[in-house]
C-alpha cells in the first residue's frame, strides 16, 4: 500500500489509475528498496512530499520523476537536428574567425607581436607606465615558455570580446529605446548571468562538434555579453534628460541624437561594460578548455587532471597576469573617456 | 519694434494623466485644479492660455514653481504636445506640422536656452555653440566660424577649445546663449535661463541679453520666477498661477494696477522707484500748453528713482515730461510719492499711458 492511495480512492480515480498500471517499466533503486519493506505502514512523521515518485506509487498513471528528466532530454534531442540545421551555418563564421585569429596570433613572431601590443596599449591608454607593465608581464610569460598559450588565450578573448561588443551594444541600444524590449530581454540576461558556466557547455556539446572552435566561442560570448548589454542600456537611459531635451529643441534627427548625444554620453558606462565583458571572457576561456579551447586553460586542466601541481599553479599565475593586463588597460581607457566627459 | 504678432497662443490646455481628453471635459465644465487632481486623478498643467507675443519683444512669463510656465514654453516648439488649443508662429498653426516641418521649425525658427545649460560635455565650447548649425548639416569649418563669432559676442573669446566642465556656471550659460544665437533663428526661448546663476552674474547676464536684444531684435520668450528679473527684461509680462494667466500687460501697468491679490503680494516687495517710469505716472498734457512754473524737463523713460535724486526730495516740484523732444505731460512730485506706495497708487487712479 502506498501513502497516497487514499487520495486517488477519495477522488474516485482508482479505476483510472489501475487501467494505466502497466508494471513493466524499469525498476528504480527506490522501487527495489521499497519491495523489501512492502506492507509496512508509514508512520505519520515520515509522510513523503507528494512528489511525482510518491504519487506514482499510488497511481501508475502519474509519471515518475525520471520520466521528466528523460522528457527534457528527448525533447532536446528531438529539436536538436532542426536547431543544428539553423544554427550550424549561422555560427560557422565564428569558427572561421576564431581559427583565423588563433592562426595569426600563433604565426606572428614574438618580435612583431610585442611592438604591436605595445602600440595597442598606447592607443588605448596613452600611458607609458602601462606599456612598460604590459611588456614586462608578457616578457615574463614568454620567459617561462608560456608565450604560445598566452597568445592563444588572448586571441580567443579578442575575438569573443569584439563580437560581444558588436552584438551587445546594438542590443543594449534597442533595450534602452523600448521598455517592452527591455522587459523581454532582462529575464534572458538574468538567466545567462546566473547559469553556472558548465551548464552552457552541455547543450552546446550536443549541438556542435567538440572539435569546432565555435563551440567554445558561443559559450564564451553567451557568458560574457551580458554586462556590455546591461551597461549600454543603463548608460543610454542615464543620459541627462536636459541634454536630450536640448538636442530635441534644436531639431536633431533620431540618428543624430543617438550618435551625437546618447552614445557619446553613455560611453563611460559602455566602456565599463566592455571591461566586464573582457574579464568574463577570460574567466570562461579557462572553463572552455574542457571543450577543447586552447590556451592557458588547457594547462590548468592538465594540472587538475594529472595532479601536476606546478603546471596548474604556473598557468594559473599566467591567467592572473593576463587578467591584470586586460583590466588595467581597459580601465585606463575608461578613465580617459571619463576625464573627457566630466560635467 | 513692430506690432506684428510673431507667436500667438490660443485657448491652450494641457492636462497630464491617462485620459487628458476626458479630463478636459471636466475642466471646461468648471472643475478646478485641486478638484481635478483629487476626484479625477489628472493634473491640470495649463488652462485656457491666450497670449500674443509681438515680434521683437521680450515677453516674460512669470510664475512660481508649478505654475506651468516651463510647460507653456515647451508648447511653443512642441517639446510638449497640448491637450487642446492652437499655437501659431507667423500665422501658421505649429500643431498641424508633420515631423519634417516641425524639425525645420526647431532648427531654423526657434532656439532655446536652458536653466541647466544642457551643454554636451564631450564637445568643446566652440563645437557646442555650433551644434545648432551642425544638426542642419552645415560643414564643420563653417559652423565653427559662426560659433566663434557669437562666442566673441558673448565675451568668451579664448575659451573656444575648452570643455564645458572647465568653465564657470555663468560662462557655461554664455555658451548656451551663443549656441542659441548661432542658429540665427528669429525666436529665442529662454527657460529660466539665469535662475541657476549667482545674483551678480545673473545681473551681468541680464545686461548682456538686453544689449544683444538692442542690436538683434529677436522675439524672446523668457521664463522666470524672479519678479525683479521679469520687470527688468519684459516688454510684456504674463503672470501665471496654477496654470492660468492671472494678468498680462506691460509691466508698468501691472505694477500700478494689479488685478489680483496674488499679484499685489508679488509686487509689494518691489523697489517701485527703480522700476516705475515717468511715463506711467505723469499727467498727460492732452494738447494743452506745458505749465510755466515747472522746474525743468524730464525724459519720458526716466525712472522715478532718478527723479527723486533730481528734485532733492522736494515734493512741491513739478516737471515737464518730454518724449523725443516734444512735451507730452506733467509730472507732479506729489503723484510720484503716491505711486511709491502700492495701494494708494492704484486707488489714486494712476493711469496707464
JSON list of C-alpha atoms in Angstrom, two decimals, chain A residues 239-257 259-265 267 337-343, chain B residues 74 77 79-80 99 102-103 106-107 110-112 114 116-123 131-132 134-137 163-165 172 179-180 191:
[
{"chain": "A", "resi": 239, "resn": "UNK", "atom": "CA", "xyz": [21.92, 60.28, -20.19]},
{"chain": "A", "resi": 240, "resn": "UNK", "atom": "CA", "xyz": [20.92, 63.65, -18.76]},
{"chain": "A", "resi": 241, "resn": "UNK", "atom": "CA", "xyz": [17.32, 64.38, -19.77]},
{"chain": "A", "resi": 242, "resn": "UNK", "atom": "CA", "xyz": [18.08, 68.06, -20.07]},
{"chain": "A", "resi": 243, "resn": "UNK", "atom": "CA", "xyz": [20.70, 67.41, -22.71]},
{"chain": "A", "resi": 244, "resn": "UNK", "atom": "CA", "xyz": [18.31, 65.16, -24.64]},
{"chain": "A", "resi": 245, "resn": "UNK", "atom": "CA", "xyz": [15.65, 67.85, -24.44]},
{"chain": "A", "resi": 246, "resn": "UNK", "atom": "CA", "xyz": [18.12, 70.47, -25.65]},
{"chain": "A", "resi": 247, "resn": "UNK", "atom": "CA", "xyz": [19.07, 68.25, -28.58]},
{"chain": "A", "resi": 248, "resn": "UNK", "atom": "CA", "xyz": [15.38, 67.82, -29.41]},
{"chain": "A", "resi": 249, "resn": "UNK", "atom": "CA", "xyz": [14.82, 71.55, -29.25]},
{"chain": "A", "resi": 250, "resn": "UNK", "atom": "CA", "xyz": [17.47, 72.06, -31.94]},
{"chain": "A", "resi": 251, "resn": "UNK", "atom": "CA", "xyz": [15.65, 69.68, -34.24]},
{"chain": "A", "resi": 252, "resn": "UNK", "atom": "CA", "xyz": [18.02, 66.70, -34.26]},
{"chain": "A", "resi": 253, "resn": "UNK", "atom": "CA", "xyz": [17.01, 63.55, -36.08]},
{"chain": "A", "resi": 254, "resn": "UNK", "atom": "CA", "xyz": [16.85, 60.29, -34.12]},
{"chain": "A", "resi": 255, "resn": "UNK", "atom": "CA", "xyz": [20.08, 59.25, -35.73]},
{"chain": "A", "resi": 256, "resn": "UNK", "atom": "CA", "xyz": [21.88, 62.48, -34.81]},
{"chain": "A", "resi": 257, "resn": "UNK", "atom": "CA", "xyz": [20.59, 62.14, -31.27]},
{"chain": "A", "resi": 259, "resn": "UNK", "atom": "CA", "xyz": [25.26, 59.02, -32.39]},
{"chain": "A", "resi": 260, "resn": "UNK", "atom": "CA", "xyz": [25.83, 62.64, -31.40]},
{"chain": "A", "resi": 261, "resn": "UNK", "atom": "CA", "xyz": [24.42, 62.65, -27.89]},
{"chain": "A", "resi": 262, "resn": "UNK", "atom": "CA", "xyz": [23.31, 59.36, -26.41]},
{"chain": "A", "resi": 263, "resn": "UNK", "atom": "CA", "xyz": [26.19, 57.07, -27.30]},
{"chain": "A", "resi": 264, "resn": "UNK", "atom": "CA", "xyz": [28.93, 59.62, -26.53]},
{"chain": "A", "resi": 265, "resn": "UNK", "atom": "CA", "xyz": [27.36, 60.45, -23.17]},
{"chain": "A", "resi": 267, "resn": "UNK", "atom": "CA", "xyz": [30.37, 55.91, -23.33]},
{"chain": "A", "resi": 337, "resn": "UNK", "atom": "CA", "xyz": [36.78, 58.68, -21.52]},
{"chain": "A", "resi": 338, "resn": "UNK", "atom": "CA", "xyz": [35.62, 59.78, -18.07]},
{"chain": "A", "resi": 339, "resn": "UNK", "atom": "CA", "xyz": [38.16, 62.57, -17.86]},
{"chain": "A", "resi": 340, "resn": "UNK", "atom": "CA", "xyz": [36.96, 63.99, -21.15]},
{"chain": "A", "resi": 341, "resn": "UNK", "atom": "CA", "xyz": [33.33, 63.98, -20.00]},
{"chain": "A", "resi": 342, "resn": "UNK", "atom": "CA", "xyz": [33.49, 65.36, -16.52]},
{"chain": "A", "resi": 343, "resn": "UNK", "atom": "CA", "xyz": [30.43, 67.51, -16.04]},
{"chain": "B", "resi": 74, "resn": "UNK", "atom": "CA", "xyz": [7.72, 73.85, -24.28]},
{"chain": "B", "resi": 77, "resn": "UNK", "atom": "CA", "xyz": [8.39, 74.21, -30.08]},
{"chain": "B", "resi": 79, "resn": "UNK", "atom": "CA", "xyz": [8.60, 69.54, -26.79]},
{"chain": "B", "resi": 80, "resn": "UNK", "atom": "CA", "xyz": [5.25, 69.03, -25.06]},
{"chain": "B", "resi": 99, "resn": "UNK", "atom": "CA", "xyz": [7.66, 65.67, -38.28]},
{"chain": "B", "resi": 102, "resn": "UNK", "atom": "CA", "xyz": [8.44, 70.63, -37.02]},
{"chain": "B", "resi": 103, "resn": "UNK", "atom": "CA", "xyz": [12.10, 69.76, -37.29]},
{"chain": "B", "resi": 106, "resn": "UNK", "atom": "CA", "xyz": [13.07, 73.86, -34.39]},
{"chain": "B", "resi": 107, "resn": "UNK", "atom": "CA", "xyz": [16.19, 74.17, -36.50]},
{"chain": "B", "resi": 110, "resn": "UNK", "atom": "CA", "xyz": [13.42, 78.81, -32.74]},
{"chain": "B", "resi": 111, "resn": "UNK", "atom": "CA", "xyz": [16.33, 78.22, -30.47]},
{"chain": "B", "resi": 112, "resn": "UNK", "atom": "CA", "xyz": [16.24, 77.50, -26.79]},
{"chain": "B", "resi": 114, "resn": "UNK", "atom": "CA", "xyz": [18.04, 76.07, -20.72]},
{"chain": "B", "resi": 116, "resn": "UNK", "atom": "CA", "xyz": [20.77, 73.79, -16.56]},
{"chain": "B", "resi": 117, "resn": "UNK", "atom": "CA", "xyz": [22.73, 74.87, -19.66]},
{"chain": "B", "resi": 118, "resn": "UNK", "atom": "CA", "xyz": [22.42, 71.38, -21.21]},
{"chain": "B", "resi": 119, "resn": "UNK", "atom": "CA", "xyz": [25.78, 71.54, -22.98]},
{"chain": "B", "resi": 120, "resn": "UNK", "atom": "CA", "xyz": [27.36, 68.42, -24.41]},
{"chain": "B", "resi": 121, "resn": "UNK", "atom": "CA", "xyz": [30.20, 67.56, -22.02]},
{"chain": "B", "resi": 122, "resn": "UNK", "atom": "CA", "xyz": [32.29, 65.74, -24.62]},
{"chain": "B", "resi": 123, "resn": "UNK", "atom": "CA", "xyz": [32.44, 68.62, -27.07]},
{"chain": "B", "resi": 131, "resn": "UNK", "atom": "CA", "xyz": [25.61, 72.37, -32.56]},
{"chain": "B", "resi": 132, "resn": "UNK", "atom": "CA", "xyz": [22.55, 74.21, -33.81]},
{"chain": "B", "resi": 134, "resn": "UNK", "atom": "CA", "xyz": [25.76, 71.24, -37.24]},
{"chain": "B", "resi": 135, "resn": "UNK", "atom": "CA", "xyz": [22.42, 69.45, -36.98]},
{"chain": "B", "resi": 136, "resn": "UNK", "atom": "CA", "xyz": [21.32, 71.27, -40.11]},
{"chain": "B", "resi": 137, "resn": "UNK", "atom": "CA", "xyz": [24.21, 69.71, -41.99]},
{"chain": "B", "resi": 163, "resn": "UNK", "atom": "CA", "xyz": [35.38, 71.89, -22.44]},
{"chain": "B", "resi": 164, "resn": "UNK", "atom": "CA", "xyz": [32.19, 72.95, -20.65]},
{"chain": "B", "resi": 165, "resn": "UNK", "atom": "CA", "xyz": [33.30, 71.49, -17.31]},
{"chain": "B", "resi": 172, "resn": "UNK", "atom": "CA", "xyz": [28.54, 77.91, -19.46]},
{"chain": "B", "resi": 179, "resn": "UNK", "atom": "CA", "xyz": [24.56, 78.29, -29.15]},
{"chain": "B", "resi": 180, "resn": "UNK", "atom": "CA", "xyz": [21.07, 79.73, -29.50]},
{"chain": "B", "resi": 191, "resn": "UNK", "atom": "CA", "xyz": [13.64, 78.68, -19.89]}
]
